[in-house]
Amino acid sequence: MRPSPVPKLFGSRYRDSSVVDAGGPLDILAVLGSRRTAWRVTELSTLLSLGRRTIYDAVETGQLCAMKLGTAIRINPSDAVAWAEARTTGV
């Protein structure tokens, strides 16, 4: 059985480890905003349970701000929070 890629996201890249060690339900917006480094598309898609193509499409249409460094796309944590909040419904 392959290990889940999610634990790799919860490393030293976060300002406040209590956000990811709470033991209760995961507050996705808190996790998105507590990151100290830029998100990679694959990490963001894993955390949000979205396909990579969904993230790439949001970047290409301008819905999600991102920076391109060579061939790599990186997303600022505050931009990821704003994008996720805009897509959040009252469910």
XYZ file of N, CA and C in Angstrom:
273
model
N 0.838 -1.180 0.000
C 0.000 0.000 0.000
C 0.883 1.243 0.000
N 0.607 2.182 -0.927
C 1.398 3.396 -1.023
C 0.990 4.388 0.052
N 1.961 5.065 0.660
C 1.603 6.077 1.651
C 0.960 7.282 0.977
N 0.091 7.930 1.697
C -0.597 9.114 1.186
C 0.388 10.266 1.050
N 0.277 11.089 -0.013
C 1.195 12.211 -0.165
C 0.902 13.376 0.766
N -0.228 13.368 1.454
C -0.623 14.502 2.286
C 0.339 14.768 3.444
N 0.837 13.771 4.202
C 1.738 14.093 5.309
C 2.975 14.879 4.880
N 3.428 14.699 3.663
C 4.585 15.423 3.186
C 4.313 16.929 3.132
N 3.053 17.319 2.996
C 2.695 18.730 2.946
C 2.825 19.396 4.309
N 2.751 18.621 5.368
C 2.738 19.185 6.700
C 4.115 19.108 7.340
N 5.065 19.754 6.739
C 6.433 19.751 7.242
C 6.795 21.083 7.841
N 8.036 21.451 7.698
C 8.554 22.680 8.290
C 8.229 23.912 7.463
N 7.417 23.779 6.446
C 7.085 24.919 5.604
C 5.974 25.774 6.184
N 5.522 25.453 7.386
C 4.412 26.171 7.993
C 4.891 27.026 9.142
N 4.306 28.215 9.265
C 4.660 29.139 10.340
C 4.215 28.599 11.695
N 3.046 28.014 11.723
C 2.438 27.589 12.987
C 2.081 26.115 12.879
N 2.856 25.268 13.532
C 2.607 23.831 13.436
C 1.312 23.417 14.116
N 0.755 24.248 14.999
C -0.500 23.889 15.663
C -1.653 23.833 14.666
N -1.513 24.505 13.532
C -2.556 24.472 12.507
C -2.733 23.059 11.979
N -1.635 22.340 11.804
C -1.719 21.007 11.233
C -1.718 19.910 12.288
N -1.422 20.239 13.550
C -1.367 19.233 14.602
C -2.571 19.278 15.530
N -3.630 19.955 15.120
C -4.770 20.171 16.001
C -5.479 18.878 16.372
N -5.421 17.859 15.542
C -6.066 16.600 15.835
C -7.532 16.570 15.455
N -8.148 17.706 15.255
C -9.547 17.789 14.859
C -9.667 17.922 13.353
N -10.807 18.444 12.901
C -10.990 18.654 11.472
C -9.957 19.648 10.938
N -9.514 19.419 9.743
C -8.491 20.251 9.122
C -9.112 21.554 8.622
N -8.585 22.674 9.067
C -9.024 23.989 8.589
C -8.178 24.329 7.364
N -8.725 24.075 6.196
C -7.965 24.206 4.949
C -7.465 25.629 4.750
N -8.292 26.630 5.029
C -7.862 28.012 4.828
C -6.701 28.369 5.754
N -6.724 27.846 6.980
C -5.618 28.094 7.904
C -4.341 27.435 7.405
N -4.462 26.232 6.878
C -3.294 25.535 6.336
C -2.754 26.284 5.120
N -3.650 26.729 4.245
C -3.217 27.466 3.046
C -2.457 28.734 3.427
N -2.957 29.459 4.409
C -2.358 30.728 4.792
C -1.136 30.614 5.679
N -0.963 29.499 6.359
C 0.154 29.369 7.300
C 1.455 28.946 6.620
N 1.399 28.665 5.374
C 2.575 28.216 4.626
C 3.604 29.339 4.513
N 4.896 29.036 4.717
C 5.964 30.030 4.601
C 6.527 30.117 3.191
N 6.358 29.076 2.402
C 6.888 29.055 1.038
C 5.736 28.947 0.049
N 6.027 29.221 -1.203
C 5.001 29.168 -2.238
C 4.527 27.738 -2.462
N 3.264 27.613 -2.827
C 2.686 26.304 -3.119
C 3.073 25.846 -4.520
N 3.305 24.574 -4.667
C 3.434 23.951 -5.978
C 2.036 23.511 -6.401
N 1.819 23.412 -7.688
C 0.496 23.019 -8.194
C 0.101 21.656 -7.650
N 1.016 20.701 -7.642
C 0.675 19.351 -7.161
C 0.326 19.349 -5.678
N 1.029 20.137 -4.870
C 0.726 20.207 -3.440
C -0.646 20.822 -3.198
N -0.920 21.901 -3.903
C -2.201 22.580 -3.749
C -3.356 21.694 -4.204
N -3.172 20.997 -5.309
C -4.239 20.120 -5.794
C -4.473 18.952 -4.839
N -3.421 18.446 -4.217
C -3.574 17.352 -3.244
C -4.319 17.835 -2.010
N -3.926 18.977 -1.474
C -4.561 19.504 -0.270
C -6.033 19.804 -0.492
N -6.358 20.367 -1.657
C -7.735 20.758 -1.941
C -8.558 19.658 -2.602
N -7.942 18.509 -2.853
C -8.608 17.384 -3.523
C -9.161 17.802 -4.880
N -8.343 18.519 -5.629
C -8.692 18.945 -6.974
C -7.686 18.349 -7.952
N -8.075 18.294 -9.189
C -7.133 17.848 -10.208
C -6.129 18.948 -10.511
N -4.942 18.557 -10.929
C -3.926 19.546 -11.290
C -4.421 20.455 -12.413
N -5.179 19.878 -13.345
C -5.685 20.653 -14.465
C -6.585 21.790 -13.983
N -7.338 21.576 -12.916
C -8.204 22.613 -12.350
C -7.366 23.795 -11.880
N -6.247 23.518 -11.218
C -5.358 24.578 -10.749
C -4.729 25.299 -11.940
N -4.220 24.529 -12.908
C -3.617 25.135 -14.096
C -4.627 26.004 -14.844
N -5.859 25.538 -14.971
C -6.897 26.310 -15.652
C -7.184 27.622 -14.919
N -7.239 27.568 -13.588
C -7.478 28.772 -12.797
C -6.340 29.775 -12.977
N -5.118 29.289 -13.079
C -3.969 30.172 -13.309
C -4.048 30.766 -14.713
N -4.340 29.929 -15.706
C -4.387 30.392 -17.093
C -5.488 31.421 -17.326
N -6.629 31.298 -16.644
C -7.737 32.239 -16.826
C -7.606 33.479 -15.939
N -6.612 33.506 -15.060
C -6.403 34.656 -14.199
C -7.197 34.627 -12.911
N -7.905 33.548 -12.646
C -8.667 33.436 -11.394
C -7.736 33.250 -10.200
N -6.597 32.604 -10.427
C -5.619 32.324 -9.379
C -4.284 32.918 -9.808
N -3.795 33.861 -9.024
C -2.513 34.494 -9.347
C -1.372 33.523 -9.053
N -0.412 33.488 -9.943
C 0.732 32.602 -9.779
C 1.944 33.233 -10.433
N 3.113 32.734 -10.077
C 4.337 33.189 -10.720
C 4.990 32.006 -11.414
N 5.585 32.291 -12.533
C 6.260 31.243 -13.288
C 7.755 31.480 -13.174
N 8.458 30.503 -12.658
C 9.902 30.556 -12.495
C 10.501 29.491 -13.403
N 10.954 29.897 -14.568
C 11.392 28.922 -15.558
C 10.178 28.167 -16.046
N 10.159 26.876 -15.800
C 8.995 26.075 -16.171
C 8.094 25.774 -14.978
N 8.526 26.186 -13.785
C 7.771 25.891 -12.566
C 6.756 26.990 -12.278
N 5.588 26.587 -11.823
C 4.548 27.527 -11.404
C 4.435 27.453 -9.888
N 4.477 28.616 -9.248
C 4.353 28.697 -7.794
C 3.233 29.666 -7.443
N 2.517 29.336 -6.374
C 1.367 30.128 -5.947
C 1.629 30.656 -4.540
N 1.501 31.960 -4.384
C 1.690 32.605 -3.096
C 0.596 32.119 -2.140
N 0.936 31.825 -0.880
C -0.088 31.359 0.072
C -1.278 32.304 0.223
N -1.049 33.604 0.234
C -2.179 34.537 0.386
C -3.083 34.510 -0.847
N -2.503 34.305 -2.032
C -3.317 34.176 -3.246
C -4.129 32.883 -3.222
N -3.543 31.814 -2.688
C -4.260 30.543 -2.583
C -5.455 30.676 -1.639
N -5.266 31.388 -0.523
C -6.368 31.601 0.431
C -7.480 32.413 -0.220
N -7.118 33.499 -0.898
C -8.127 34.348 -1.538
C -8.913 33.570 -2.591
N -8.223 32.751 -3.367
C -8.882 31.955 -4.402
C -9.813 30.925 -3.766
N -9.355 30.256 -2.717
C -10.180 29.240 -2.057
C -11.398 29.880 -1.385
N -11.216 31.052 -0.769
C -12.344 31.739 -0.132
C -13.389 32.148 -1.167
N -12.930 32.597 -2.328
C -13.859 33.008 -3.382
C -14.664 31.828 -3.914
N -14.099 30.633 -3.851
C -14.775 29.435 -4.342
C -15.585 28.732 -3.270
N -15.486 29.178 -2.026
C -16.170 28.523 -0.912
C -17.654 28.892 -0.910
N -18.484 27.872 -0.755
C -19.921 28.093 -0.656
C -20.351 27.919 0.801
N -21.553 28.246 1.092
C -22.073 28.151 2.457
C -22.574 26.777 2.828
N -21.991 25.736 2.268
C -22.446 24.363 2.537
C -21.970 23.913 3.881
